[in-house]
Amino acid sequence: MARRIRSHDWASTVLGPVEAWSSELRFAAAFVLDTSFPTALVWGPNLVTIYNDAFRPILGNKPEALGRSFAEVWSEAWAEIGPIAERALAGHSTYIEEYPLLINRAGKAEQAFFTFSFSPVRAADGTVLGIIDTVIERTAAVRSRSKLRENEERFRAFVTASSDVVYRMSPDWSQMRQLDGRGFLADTESASEGWVDTYILPADRPTVFAAIERAIRGREMFQLEHRVRRVDGGVGWTLSRAVPMLTDDGRIVEWLGAASDISVRKRAEAALRESEERFAQFAASSSDGLWIRDAATSQMEYVSSAIQMIYGVAPETLLGDPERWAALIVPDDRDSALQHLEQARRGEAVVHEFRILRPSDGEQRWIRNTDFPLHDAQGHVQRVGGIAEDVTETKRLQERQGVLVAELQHRTRNLMAVVRSMADKTMARSTDISDFQARFSDRLAALSRVQGLLSRVDEWDRVTFDALIDSELAALDGEKDRITLRGPKGVALRSSTVQTFALALHELTTNALKYGALAQPQARLDIAWHLEHAQKDGRPWLHVDWRERGVRMPTMGVAPQGGGSGRELIERALPYQLGARTTYIMGEDGVHCTVSLPVSERQSLRERAGA
Amino acid sequence: MLERLLAGLSVLVIEDEYYLADELSNAVRAAGGAVLGPVPSIEAALDLLGHEANPDAAVLDVNLGGEMAYPVADALLSRGVPFLFTTGYDQAALPRRYATVPRMEKPVETSMLLRELRLLIDGSAQV
């Protein structure tokens, strides 16, 4: 600049050649050039401009100002600058901060701000010779400050309009400058370092700090859902966002944040999660299959794991197209099953049964489906829910129960008929009513015992001969040591023969007890039996030998005592009803009776299995 | 009163329970009828029907030794022998083809059974 000043053609200016400059002008010009503060020297009544290097940026692209009138150089703003220059020339200095000027230094009008001072330069006699103009351009600073203010104003407006909590944080978040809690959080009205303790739960602090650090490092928005201590002392949830306020050079000035209360949503989310978890556990533990279809398309959306057991396919293979399910149903039942699903889609809850062919083992299974509509908030059927239960066993049991009930009815009525007939016969042989009562109740007891035996065995089991004889002899006390039993255990009797056989054994026992081997201390009873394996008709036979010994028999010619009913049973009923071969002899020392009858084939199987 | 109810008529008695067969047979005889049987099984009944002259009527126990007596019922139907069932089962438990066959639930009242037999015989004679 000094060189340019030296080489400038000052001779053509009102200042004249440099050699001719007054000492004051030289002194002032040297001062201006020597200072590194942006400075211009405005000299003489014509306001000739001399400026230093630091002043150049202020001039921008204006035509060279050196040697020209300062009024001409700043003609666009001279209305403002002129009076200040006048004041300086009149001996008054001026200092103004951030003075707004509309200038043109880049080919267009521009709002600029300057902090400057105009100072008079005097001669030794005090007359003002020129002006020293020192100036700092403040345009950028003012602009960024006003932008910040604008932002802040907008933010305040937004905050007023919003129901959210708003807050301001120091650049590094160590300090909360302000927080307006909106009744959700406690207010922080003046800068505080303790905000973490006030608002953030200890367990959540690491997460919150990490998010803050990320935001600071990236100078980006802070955003986090976290728990907060509410103004009422409870714990709430907030969605908190804060944006950094940046200077032009990218420094963070402040964070402005807004935090909304999302406690209700979070509670709902937690409740939903819990409800879903509950449902999942429920569905997983249920032995019934649970499923959900889209009502509009019938597409399967959800199938629980129990479907695997029930349908014999992986649950996910039933998802989607309803045909995948329908294909498993036996053709005869398919239409009905689909119609029921259709009913549920129309809003009706239905229970229906159908058969499937289970692919895992090819078995036909009965399924009972409960289909029900699931409505949306408007009451439209949005989905169809269902419960699938394998009722194959139930069906079988029901069938079996039906058979059993019929069988029970049959047996009961038959038994009633037998009891009546037995009463008639007993009556015919009784001498009087008390005789009848004794005989009849005795026979009824025998009949009851055998019913007891029969009721304790199921269709796979049989009453065995030893059990039958044990049950009959169990009623005896002291006579037992005079009885010998010889024969194999486990000879199974055909169920249809048990009742009559038992009655016959009972009559034999009764007679022995009244008149025979069990009535006389010196007499004995031997019961022996053996099994003869399959004869020509294919059935095994049981041979029973009932022999009473040492009985003092009544005199020959006297009518046999008692014996009639037992004898009839053995000689007539057993052959008739059981296909038995029997003998009944009144021997010299007691009754000798043999009974041979076909027995169940089952016991031979059982014995084989046991052996 | 019942003595002559079945005079000159033969009745086939099919009943596996000895007591009941005996009771029934006695009742038929007491009413002047002749008893064919009694027989306790399907085989014995079919055997009898195969060899002997047709009885005028029959009494058939539905369950013989644990088996349903349908083969006997069918043989009686095909030979035009009027008969009635004695049964411990409900009506619903019998096949529909026997819908017209009278059935008497056990325990059967003997005098009613005899009258029923007489009605059966009269009915089939008129046809």
XYZ file of C-alpha atoms in Angstrom:
738
model
C 0.000 0.000 0.000
C 2.818 2.349 0.940
C 4.322 1.723 -2.432
C 1.033 2.406 -4.138
C 0.691 5.586 -2.209
C 4.176 6.579 -3.149
C 3.597 5.761 -6.800
C 0.189 7.453 -6.854
C 0.020 10.532 -9.005
C -0.648 12.904 -6.162
C 0.397 15.855 -8.289
C -2.877 15.645 -10.126
C -4.812 15.806 -6.852
C -5.580 18.734 -4.663
C -2.932 17.436 -2.282
C -0.191 18.064 -4.778
C 2.995 15.995 -5.034
C 4.045 14.053 -1.941
C 7.182 16.160 -1.599
C 4.947 19.173 -1.167
C 2.733 17.609 1.594
C 2.593 19.372 4.900
C 4.290 17.711 7.805
C 0.847 17.043 9.375
C -0.302 15.195 6.291
C 2.886 13.192 6.118
C 2.650 12.400 9.792
C -0.975 11.330 9.554
C -0.471 9.248 6.391
C 2.498 7.471 7.980
C 0.396 6.740 11.059
C -2.409 5.288 8.967
C -0.066 3.129 6.964
C 1.725 1.917 10.049
C -1.314 0.754 11.939
C -2.709 -2.681 11.247
C -6.165 -1.615 12.383
C -8.458 -0.849 9.396
C -8.000 2.856 9.030
C -8.594 5.549 6.417
C -7.326 9.093 6.371
C -9.677 11.664 4.899
C -7.791 14.902 4.181
C -8.648 18.455 3.472
C -11.903 20.043 2.510
C -12.067 17.756 -0.551
C -11.952 14.673 1.687
C -9.147 13.009 -0.277
C -8.946 9.343 0.718
C -5.819 7.534 1.876
C -6.281 4.069 3.500
C -4.188 1.164 4.691
C -4.149 -2.529 3.799
C -6.453 -3.489 6.674
C -9.076 -1.132 5.277
C -9.205 -2.786 1.877
C -11.808 -5.488 2.651
C -14.184 -2.772 3.750
C -14.054 -1.228 0.298
C -14.761 -4.509 -1.446
C -14.791 -4.166 -5.224
C -15.302 -0.441 -5.261
C -13.217 1.489 -7.797
C -9.809 2.488 -6.409
C -10.514 4.938 -3.597
C -6.999 6.216 -3.215
C -6.869 9.950 -3.804
C -10.575 10.170 -4.471
C -13.126 12.030 -2.421
C -14.336 9.989 0.525
C -17.826 11.401 -0.217
C -17.604 10.056 -3.715
C -16.261 6.670 -2.590
C -19.211 6.243 -0.166
C -21.694 8.226 -2.203
C -24.443 5.625 -1.670
C -24.288 6.111 2.121
C -23.123 9.698 2.272
C -26.403 10.854 3.636
C -25.485 8.982 6.841
C -21.696 9.318 6.728
C -21.618 12.975 5.613
C -22.928 14.532 8.832
C -20.515 12.435 10.881
C -17.626 13.617 8.677
C -18.873 17.162 9.068
C -18.821 16.765 12.837
C -15.270 15.465 12.712
C -14.161 18.354 10.534
C -15.808 20.584 13.092
C -13.551 19.050 15.725
C -15.866 16.425 17.251
C -14.988 12.802 17.264
C -17.631 10.129 16.838
C -17.704 6.496 17.983
C -20.595 4.269 16.887
C -20.985 0.544 17.306
C -22.550 -1.615 14.648
C -23.808 1.237 12.649
C -26.070 -0.008 9.841
C -25.232 1.225 6.371
C -26.673 0.304 3.023
C -23.578 0.203 0.823
C -22.564 -1.011 -2.593
C -19.190 -2.658 -2.884
C -19.990 -5.801 -4.854
C -22.168 -4.476 -7.650
C -25.301 -4.602 -5.511
C -26.819 -2.948 -2.468
C -25.854 -4.595 0.790
C -26.710 -4.082 4.428
C -23.500 -3.751 6.342
C -22.674 -2.986 9.958
C -19.644 -1.111 11.164
C -18.228 -0.139 14.478
C -16.147 2.920 13.772
C -14.766 6.144 15.030
C -14.190 9.388 13.176
C -11.452 11.495 14.807
C -10.277 14.956 13.716
C -6.596 15.460 12.786
C -5.510 18.911 13.861
C -2.747 21.303 12.943
C -0.547 22.687 15.654
C -2.897 25.628 15.902
C -5.878 23.366 16.417
C -7.484 23.729 13.041
C -8.921 20.471 11.720
C -7.023 19.278 8.658
C -8.558 15.825 8.160
C -10.255 12.815 9.686
C -8.957 9.437 10.839
C -11.576 6.774 10.263
C -10.965 3.544 12.149
C -13.488 0.879 11.499
C -14.337 -2.742 12.245
C -16.786 -4.458 10.034
C -19.503 -6.200 12.124
C -21.816 -7.304 9.340
C -21.211 -11.063 9.820
C -21.496 -10.917 13.587
C -24.688 -8.900 13.517
C -26.224 -11.187 10.941
C -25.478 -14.359 12.810
C -26.726 -12.842 16.030
C -29.938 -11.765 14.452
C -30.358 -15.163 12.861
C -29.910 -16.710 16.267
C -32.447 -14.352 17.731
C -34.814 -15.102 14.929
C -34.395 -18.803 15.590
C -34.966 -18.264 19.215
C -38.052 -16.230 18.574
C -39.420 -18.883 16.301
C -38.575 -21.479 18.881
C -40.337 -19.554 21.630
C -43.364 -19.193 19.401
C -43.298 -22.892 18.720
C -42.878 -23.675 22.382
C -45.833 -21.501 23.281
C -47.919 -23.279 20.704
C -46.798 -26.756 21.733
C -47.868 -28.675 24.783
C -44.454 -30.288 25.064
C -41.927 -29.701 27.755
C -39.281 -27.327 26.396
C -35.749 -26.936 27.606
C -32.437 -25.266 26.868
C -29.136 -26.903 27.559
C -25.588 -25.585 27.659
C -23.418 -26.678 24.701
C -21.982 -29.650 26.583
C -25.257 -30.406 28.443
C -23.534 -29.954 31.789
C -26.024 -27.290 32.612
C -29.716 -26.987 32.050
C -30.501 -23.387 31.370
C -34.205 -23.638 31.511
C -37.010 -26.171 31.452
C -40.705 -25.481 31.222
C -42.258 -28.644 32.609
C -45.879 -28.167 31.524
C -47.119 -29.961 34.585
C -45.370 -33.149 33.475
C -41.890 -32.382 34.803
C -40.730 -29.999 37.486
C -39.764 -26.579 36.101
C -36.149 -25.459 36.049
C -36.231 -21.722 35.971
C -32.582 -20.818 36.349
C -29.451 -22.532 35.144
C -28.819 -25.732 37.059
C -26.206 -28.449 37.044
C -28.454 -30.865 38.890
C -30.881 -31.667 36.109
C -29.725 -35.266 35.772
C -30.586 -35.963 39.400
C -33.894 -34.173 39.043
C -35.152 -35.813 35.895
C -33.213 -38.897 34.860
C -33.491 -42.262 36.592
C -30.108 -43.719 37.599
C -30.606 -46.846 35.521
C -31.276 -44.809 32.373
C -28.371 -42.398 32.737
C -25.812 -44.335 30.672
C -28.243 -44.496 27.754
C -29.113 -40.816 28.007
C -25.462 -39.770 28.281
C -24.517 -41.893 25.295
C -27.213 -40.276 23.177
C -26.099 -36.794 24.318
C -22.501 -37.564 23.472
C -23.482 -38.796 20.027
C -25.492 -35.651 19.366
C -22.692 -33.341 20.533
C -20.053 -35.172 18.531
C -22.125 -35.123 15.369
C -23.702 -31.728 16.009
C -26.944 -33.379 15.169
C -30.317 -33.651 16.752
C -30.509 -35.401 20.091
C -33.416 -37.829 20.087
C -34.261 -40.455 22.699
C -37.209 -42.125 24.369
C -36.380 -42.485 28.023
C -37.955 -42.585 31.423
C -38.200 -39.418 33.498
C -39.015 -38.549 37.058
C -42.310 -36.712 36.839
C -43.286 -33.637 38.810
C -45.601 -35.833 40.921
C -42.688 -38.108 41.843
C -43.822 -40.950 39.625
C -41.994 -42.333 36.637
C -43.077 -41.396 33.140
C -41.804 -41.824 29.615
C -40.758 -39.016 27.331
C -39.704 -38.638 23.736
C -37.052 -35.924 23.976
C -35.522 -34.099 21.025
C -33.021 -31.258 21.076
C -31.344 -29.368 18.256
C -28.008 -27.577 18.544
C -27.914 -23.821 17.948
C -24.750 -23.260 15.940
C -22.693 -20.211 15.173
C -21.592 -19.600 11.568
C -18.286 -21.248 12.329
C -20.076 -24.308 13.673
C -19.729 -23.826 17.391
C -22.642 -25.046 19.500
C -24.160 -22.170 21.372
C -26.994 -23.941 23.000
C -29.363 -26.894 22.676
C -33.036 -26.271 22.378
C -35.172 -29.216 23.237
C -38.754 -30.398 23.368
C -39.929 -33.440 25.279
C -43.350 -34.976 24.889
C -45.090 -37.142 27.475
C -45.417 -40.612 25.935
C -46.206 -42.401 29.194
C -49.653 -43.430 28.019
C -48.338 -44.818 24.736
C -45.529 -46.626 26.539
C -47.939 -48.103 29.032
C -50.152 -49.231 26.181
C -47.147 -50.704 24.377
C -46.071 -52.526 27.517
C -49.603 -53.778 28.082
C -49.783 -54.925 24.474
C -46.444 -56.682 24.751
C -47.541 -58.340 27.944
C -50.844 -59.313 26.413
C -49.086 -60.734 23.365
C -46.670 -62.597 25.567
C -49.542 -63.947 27.605
C -51.353 -65.029 24.484
C -48.208 -66.675 23.130
C -47.719 -68.645 26.342
C -51.367 -69.535 26.413
C -51.342 -70.711 22.829
C -48.110 -72.635 23.268
C -49.396 -74.476 26.324
C -52.809 -75.282 24.948
C -53.352 -78.796 23.694
C -56.033 -77.313 21.471
C -54.839 -75.635 18.288
C -55.464 -71.900 18.033
C -55.660 -70.106 14.706
C -56.528 -66.730 13.240
C -57.601 -65.937 9.689
C -58.021 -62.695 7.823
C -61.783 -62.281 7.426
C -61.606 -60.633 4.014
C -59.406 -63.243 2.338
C -59.670 -66.262 4.673
C -55.884 -66.347 4.575
C -54.432 -68.017 7.653
C -52.395 -65.503 9.646
C -51.560 -67.393 12.801
C -51.440 -71.037 13.829
C -50.367 -72.259 17.255
C -47.920 -75.080 17.817
C -50.543 -77.606 18.965
C -51.711 -77.794 15.346
C -48.673 -79.966 14.750
C -50.105 -82.684 16.975
C -53.677 -82.287 15.812
C -53.237 -81.969 12.064
C -49.940 -83.804 11.758
C -48.375 -81.027 9.700
C -45.939 -78.240 10.561
C -48.101 -75.275 11.661
C -46.588 -72.878 9.114
C -47.752 -75.066 6.231
C -51.324 -73.985 7.032
C -50.511 -70.266 6.768
C -51.918 -68.380 3.815
C -54.287 -69.991 1.339
C -57.318 -71.617 3.066
C -57.067 -74.468 0.559
C -54.019 -75.734 2.437
C -56.270 -76.436 5.368
C -59.256 -77.619 3.342
C -57.069 -80.135 1.513
C -56.557 -82.061 4.762
C -60.290 -82.484 5.328
C -61.883 -85.642 3.985
C -63.871 -84.801 0.819
C -67.262 -85.622 2.366
C -66.792 -83.085 5.164
C -65.000 -80.345 3.247
C -67.973 -78.306 2.026
C -69.598 -78.237 5.427
C -66.346 -77.145 7.094
C -65.889 -74.326 4.572
C -69.499 -73.249 5.005
C -69.003 -72.969 8.737
C -65.917 -70.839 8.207
C -68.028 -68.691 5.896
C -70.613 -68.260 8.661
C -67.905 -67.094 11.048
C -66.678 -64.600 8.434
C -70.213 -63.231 8.351
C -70.065 -62.660 12.108
C -71.503 -65.794 13.627
C -69.764 -68.004 16.177
C -70.052 -71.653 15.169
C -68.960 -75.031 16.470
C -68.565 -77.760 13.885
C -66.968 -81.138 13.487
C -65.235 -82.683 10.538
C -62.760 -85.415 9.744
C -59.248 -84.937 8.489
C -56.749 -87.368 7.090
C -53.675 -86.729 9.223
C -50.654 -86.751 6.910
C -48.187 -87.674 9.671
C -49.681 -91.148 10.130
C -52.503 -91.348 7.589
C -55.043 -91.661 10.392
C -58.534 -90.242 10.140
C -59.173 -87.867 13.009
C -62.250 -86.003 14.178
C -61.727 -82.275 14.676
C -64.094 -80.035 16.570
C -63.602 -76.457 15.444
C -64.915 -73.407 17.236
C -64.878 -70.504 14.750
C -65.693 -66.995 15.928
C -65.523 -63.507 14.455
C -62.983 -61.007 15.780
C -64.221 -57.444 15.331
C -62.328 -54.216 14.797
C -63.165 -50.981 16.619
C -65.927 -50.232 14.102
C -67.545 -53.579 14.702
C -66.587 -55.089 11.360
C -65.409 -58.669 11.254
C -61.708 -58.213 10.740
C -60.476 -61.681 11.540
C -61.834 -65.105 12.282
C -60.387 -66.842 15.311
C -60.643 -70.518 15.973
C -59.935 -73.353 18.347
C -59.302 -76.797 16.938
C -59.681 -79.774 19.199
C -58.995 -83.377 18.327
C -62.156 -85.123 19.538
C -61.395 -88.517 18.032
C -60.928 -90.123 21.434
C -63.981 -88.370 22.826
C -66.021 -89.673 19.912
C -64.730 -93.178 20.464
C -65.493 -92.947 24.151
C -68.955 -91.634 23.420
C -69.622 -94.523 21.093
C -68.251 -96.968 23.595
C -70.242 -95.355 26.340
C -73.378 -95.716 24.241
C -72.641 -99.409 23.813
C -71.923 -99.785 27.493
C -75.083 -98.016 28.541
C -77.132 -100.275 26.265
C -75.276 -103.278 27.622
C -75.841 -102.175 31.184
C -79.510 -101.713 30.496
C -79.676 -105.165 28.983
C -77.906 -106.761 31.879
C -79.937 -104.931 34.474
C -83.257 -105.868 32.927
C -82.146 -109.430 32.440
C -81.071 -109.520 36.026
C -84.438 -108.198 37.154
C -86.085 -110.977 35.174
C -83.780 -113.549 36.743
C -84.475 -112.187 40.221
C -88.201 -112.391 39.641
C -87.947 -115.889 38.265
C -85.713 -116.888 41.161
C -88.264 -115.476 43.564
C -91.010 -117.487 41.902
C -88.994 -120.694 42.106
C -87.927 -120.072 45.679
C -91.493 -119.331 46.611
C -92.632 -122.604 45.038
C -90.166 -124.554 47.212
C -90.614 -122.610 50.452
C -92.692 -123.905 53.330
C -93.711 -120.487 54.594
C -92.914 -116.853 54.223
C -89.999 -116.798 56.688
C -88.504 -119.840 54.956
C -88.870 -117.952 51.690
C -87.269 -114.863 53.144
C -84.201 -116.758 54.375
C -83.709 -118.669 51.122
C -84.398 -115.734 48.892
C -82.116 -113.253 50.621
C -79.363 -115.873 50.643
C -79.671 -116.332 46.867
C -79.911 -112.609 46.330
C -76.645 -112.229 48.276
C -75.001 -114.815 46.012
C -76.292 -112.971 42.975
C -74.946 -109.682 44.374
C -71.505 -111.181 44.946
C -71.243 -112.317 41.383
C -72.425 -108.922 40.115
C -69.635 -107.431 42.175
C -67.118 -109.718 40.502
C -68.465 -108.922 37.058
C -68.450 -105.179 37.626
C -64.775 -105.195 38.560
C -63.602 -106.613 35.261
C -63.585 -104.820 31.933
C -64.071 -106.132 28.445
C -60.436 -107.267 28.262
C -60.551 -109.035 31.539
C -62.414 -112.109 32.712
C -63.625 -113.467 36.004
C -61.460 -116.444 36.849
C -62.712 -119.673 38.363
C -60.526 -119.343 41.454
C -61.851 -115.825 42.064
C -65.389 -117.141 41.759
C -64.853 -119.994 44.202
C -62.935 -117.706 46.611
C -65.776 -115.209 46.575
C -68.301 -117.966 47.321
C -66.252 -119.500 50.128
C -65.257 -116.156 51.619
C -68.578 -116.078 53.449
C -67.533 -119.158 55.429
C -65.537 -119.009 58.670
C -64.533 -122.083 60.645
C -65.311 -124.556 57.904
C -62.497 -123.438 55.665
C -59.919 -125.833 57.115
C -62.061 -128.735 56.001
C -61.986 -127.600 52.402
C -59.162 -128.336 50.002
C -58.829 -126.486 46.753
C -56.660 -127.914 44.007
C -56.340 -126.408 40.569
C -54.630 -123.741 38.472
C -55.263 -120.087 39.074
C -56.330 -117.757 36.298
C -58.765 -119.970 34.396
C -60.921 -117.298 32.803
C -64.660 -117.822 32.505
C -66.834 -116.496 29.712
C -68.681 -113.520 31.130
C -72.037 -114.804 29.961
C -71.561 -117.960 32.041
C -70.390 -116.432 35.279
C -73.736 -115.596 36.815
C -75.384 -118.987 36.396
C -72.205 -120.848 37.283
C -71.888 -118.780 40.442
C -75.466 -119.524 41.424
C -74.851 -123.260 40.932
C -71.703 -123.128 43.099
C -73.673 -121.199 45.667
C -76.384 -123.873 45.795
C -73.710 -126.561 46.230
C -72.086 -124.600 49.034
C -75.405 -123.877 50.715
C -76.395 -127.535 50.648
C -72.977 -128.551 51.984
C -73.331 -126.024 54.752
C -76.833 -127.132 55.683
C -76.750 -130.890 55.202
C -73.377 -131.929 53.769
C -69.648 -131.787 54.299
C -69.601 -128.336 55.895
C -72.383 -129.204 58.320
C -70.588 -132.157 59.932
C -67.205 -131.749 61.675
C -65.829 -135.127 60.524
C -66.665 -134.490 56.846
C -64.474 -132.851 54.212
C -64.918 -131.057 50.930
C -62.426 -131.398 48.081
C -62.740 -129.114 45.107
C -60.390 -129.960 42.265
C -60.267 -128.523 38.809
C -58.113 -128.601 35.734
C -58.058 -127.045 32.325
C -58.296 -129.166 29.252
C -56.886 -127.382 26.277
C -58.767 -126.858 23.055
C -61.021 -129.688 22.051
C -62.602 -130.296 18.693
C -64.860 -127.226 18.930
C -61.804 -125.089 19.519
C -62.571 -124.039 23.090
C -60.679 -125.024 26.190
C -62.737 -126.820 28.813
C -62.712 -126.493 32.555
C -63.392 -129.640 34.555
C -64.502 -129.150 38.135
C -64.831 -131.983 40.605
C -66.803 -131.267 43.788
C -66.570 -134.158 46.217
C -67.868 -134.297 49.717
C -66.499 -137.113 51.903
C -67.301 -138.558 55.295
C -70.810 -137.206 55.310
C -73.345 -139.172 57.254
C -76.098 -139.406 54.708
C -79.764 -139.560 55.673
C -81.479 -142.890 55.560
C -82.151 -144.177 52.093
C -85.695 -143.609 50.968
C -86.052 -140.303 52.786
C -86.431 -137.442 50.340
C -83.156 -135.644 49.822
C -83.003 -132.511 51.893
C -82.729 -129.132 50.289
C -80.812 -130.054 47.206
C -83.627 -129.438 44.712
C -82.680 -125.950 43.512
C -78.981 -126.743 43.309
C -79.632 -129.936 41.506
C -81.882 -128.267 38.969
C -79.239 -125.618 38.312
C -76.499 -128.191 37.837
C -78.398 -130.798 35.923
C -80.488 -128.491 33.795
C -79.440 -124.843 33.844
C -75.715 -125.373 33.342
C -76.139 -127.680 30.330
C -78.781 -125.385 28.902
C -77.149 -122.038 29.385
C -73.456 -122.855 29.495
C -73.321 -125.911 27.251
C -71.892 -127.741 30.270
C -71.697 -131.458 30.926
C -72.607 -132.221 34.497
C -73.146 -135.088 36.883
C -74.724 -134.960 40.334
C -74.597 -138.029 42.501
C -75.715 -138.460 46.099
C -72.932 -140.829 47.093
C -72.760 -142.911 50.270
C -70.586 -140.403 52.110
C -71.690 -137.236 50.371
C -72.465 -135.388 47.189
C -70.207 -135.897 44.193
C -70.744 -133.363 41.460
C -68.793 -132.736 38.270
C -69.126 -129.778 35.992
C -67.297 -129.480 32.684
C -67.803 -126.354 30.677
C -66.171 -124.492 27.809
C -64.312 -121.444 29.039
C -62.855 -118.338 27.518
C -60.082 -118.749 24.992
C -58.621 -115.604 26.260
C -57.025 -117.119 29.280
C -54.936 -119.445 27.182
C -53.561 -116.347 25.482
C -53.034 -114.726 28.831
C -51.291 -117.764 30.242
C -49.057 -117.891 27.236
C -48.268 -114.243 27.664
C -47.604 -114.818 31.362
C -45.416 -117.829 30.774
C -108.341 -117.474 32.362
C -105.207 -118.127 30.337
C -105.535 -121.901 30.308
C -106.821 -122.237 26.775
C -105.171 -119.151 25.326
C -102.583 -121.094 23.322
C -104.400 -124.400 23.047
C -103.133 -126.431 20.113
C -100.457 -123.895 19.218
C -96.709 -124.347 19.231
C -94.354 -121.643 20.439
C -90.605 -121.568 19.857
C -88.855 -120.191 22.944
C -85.412 -118.720 22.366
C -83.870 -117.423 25.578
C -80.357 -117.961 26.890
C -81.146 -117.393 30.547
C -82.208 -120.772 31.973
C -84.505 -119.327 34.606
C -86.339 -117.174 32.074
C -86.528 -119.929 29.460
C -87.938 -122.264 32.054
C -90.438 -119.713 33.320
C -91.559 -118.866 29.795
C -91.896 -122.501 28.765
C -93.953 -123.270 31.828
C -96.223 -120.355 31.084
C -96.780 -121.477 27.478
C -97.598 -124.994 28.613
C -99.912 -123.657 31.290
C -101.799 -121.796 28.552
C -102.302 -125.035 26.659
C -99.520 -124.491 24.140
C -96.658 -126.735 23.071
C -93.093 -125.502 23.567
C -90.562 -125.850 20.824
C -87.193 -125.675 22.553
C -86.401 -123.817 24.599
C -83.035 -123.088 22.973
C -80.300 -120.836 24.382
C -78.309 -119.889 21.279
C -78.454 -118.653 17.690
C -77.046 -121.947 16.417
C -79.579 -124.062 18.298
C -82.457 -121.861 17.158
C -81.422 -121.945 13.482
C -80.851 -125.675 13.754
C -84.356 -126.190 15.113
C -85.937 -123.987 12.467
C -84.018 -125.855 9.804
C -85.303 -129.281 10.810
C -88.678 -129.060 12.413
C -92.066 -127.892 11.361
C -92.810 -124.201 11.591
C -93.939 -123.065 15.014
C -97.054 -120.915 15.188
C -95.085 -118.196 16.934
C -91.773 -117.491 18.601
C -90.383 -115.558 21.538
C -86.889 -114.312 20.806
C -84.450 -112.838 23.292
C -82.523 -110.120 21.429
C -79.246 -110.951 23.107
C -78.156 -114.589 23.162
C -74.960 -115.310 25.062
C -73.605 -111.864 24.268
C -74.551 -111.963 20.583
C -77.356 -110.138 18.859
C -80.011 -112.634 17.692
C -80.585 -110.941 14.317
C -79.858 -114.081 12.230
C -82.701 -115.826 14.063
C -85.005 -112.827 13.675
C -84.258 -112.742 9.941
C -84.931 -116.492 9.601
C -88.282 -116.088 11.399
C -89.223 -113.135 9.210
C -88.352 -114.982 6.019
C -90.360 -118.022 7.091
C -93.327 -115.916 8.096
C -93.257 -117.042 11.695
C -94.788 -114.276 13.822
C -92.592 -113.482 16.800
C -91.843 -110.955 19.452
C -88.648 -109.753 20.984
C -87.907 -109.836 24.653
C -85.214 -107.328 25.335
C -83.303 -105.309 27.837
C -82.396 -102.775 25.167
C -84.170 -99.591 24.220
C -86.082 -99.524 20.965
C -83.437 -97.350 19.348
C -80.851 -100.079 19.760
C -82.585 -102.387 17.237
C -82.225 -102.199 13.431
C -85.097 -100.543 11.593
C -86.125 -103.663 9.701
C -87.579 -104.976 12.946
C -89.704 -101.869 13.468
C -92.922 -103.880 13.094
C -91.840 -106.658 15.450
C -93.397 -106.203 18.900
C -90.934 -106.065 21.701
C -91.429 -106.552 25.389
C -89.008 -105.137 27.841
C -87.596 -107.380 30.513
C -88.649 -108.262 33.062
C -91.579 -109.428 31.003
C -95.026 -109.790 32.534
C -95.851 -113.367 31.563
C -99.598 -112.986 31.129
C -99.083 -109.979 28.867
C -96.602 -111.922 26.798
C -99.054 -114.780 26.321
C -101.794 -112.393 25.193
C -99.373 -110.710 22.831
C -98.451 -114.099 21.344
C -102.105 -114.919 20.812
C -102.656 -111.554 19.047
C -99.647 -112.227 16.826
C -100.926 -115.643 15.816
C -104.434 -114.318 15.140
C -103.041 -111.436 13.152
C -100.898 -113.599 10.896
C -103.757 -116.083 10.370
C -106.036 -113.347 9.038
C -103.518 -112.222 6.479
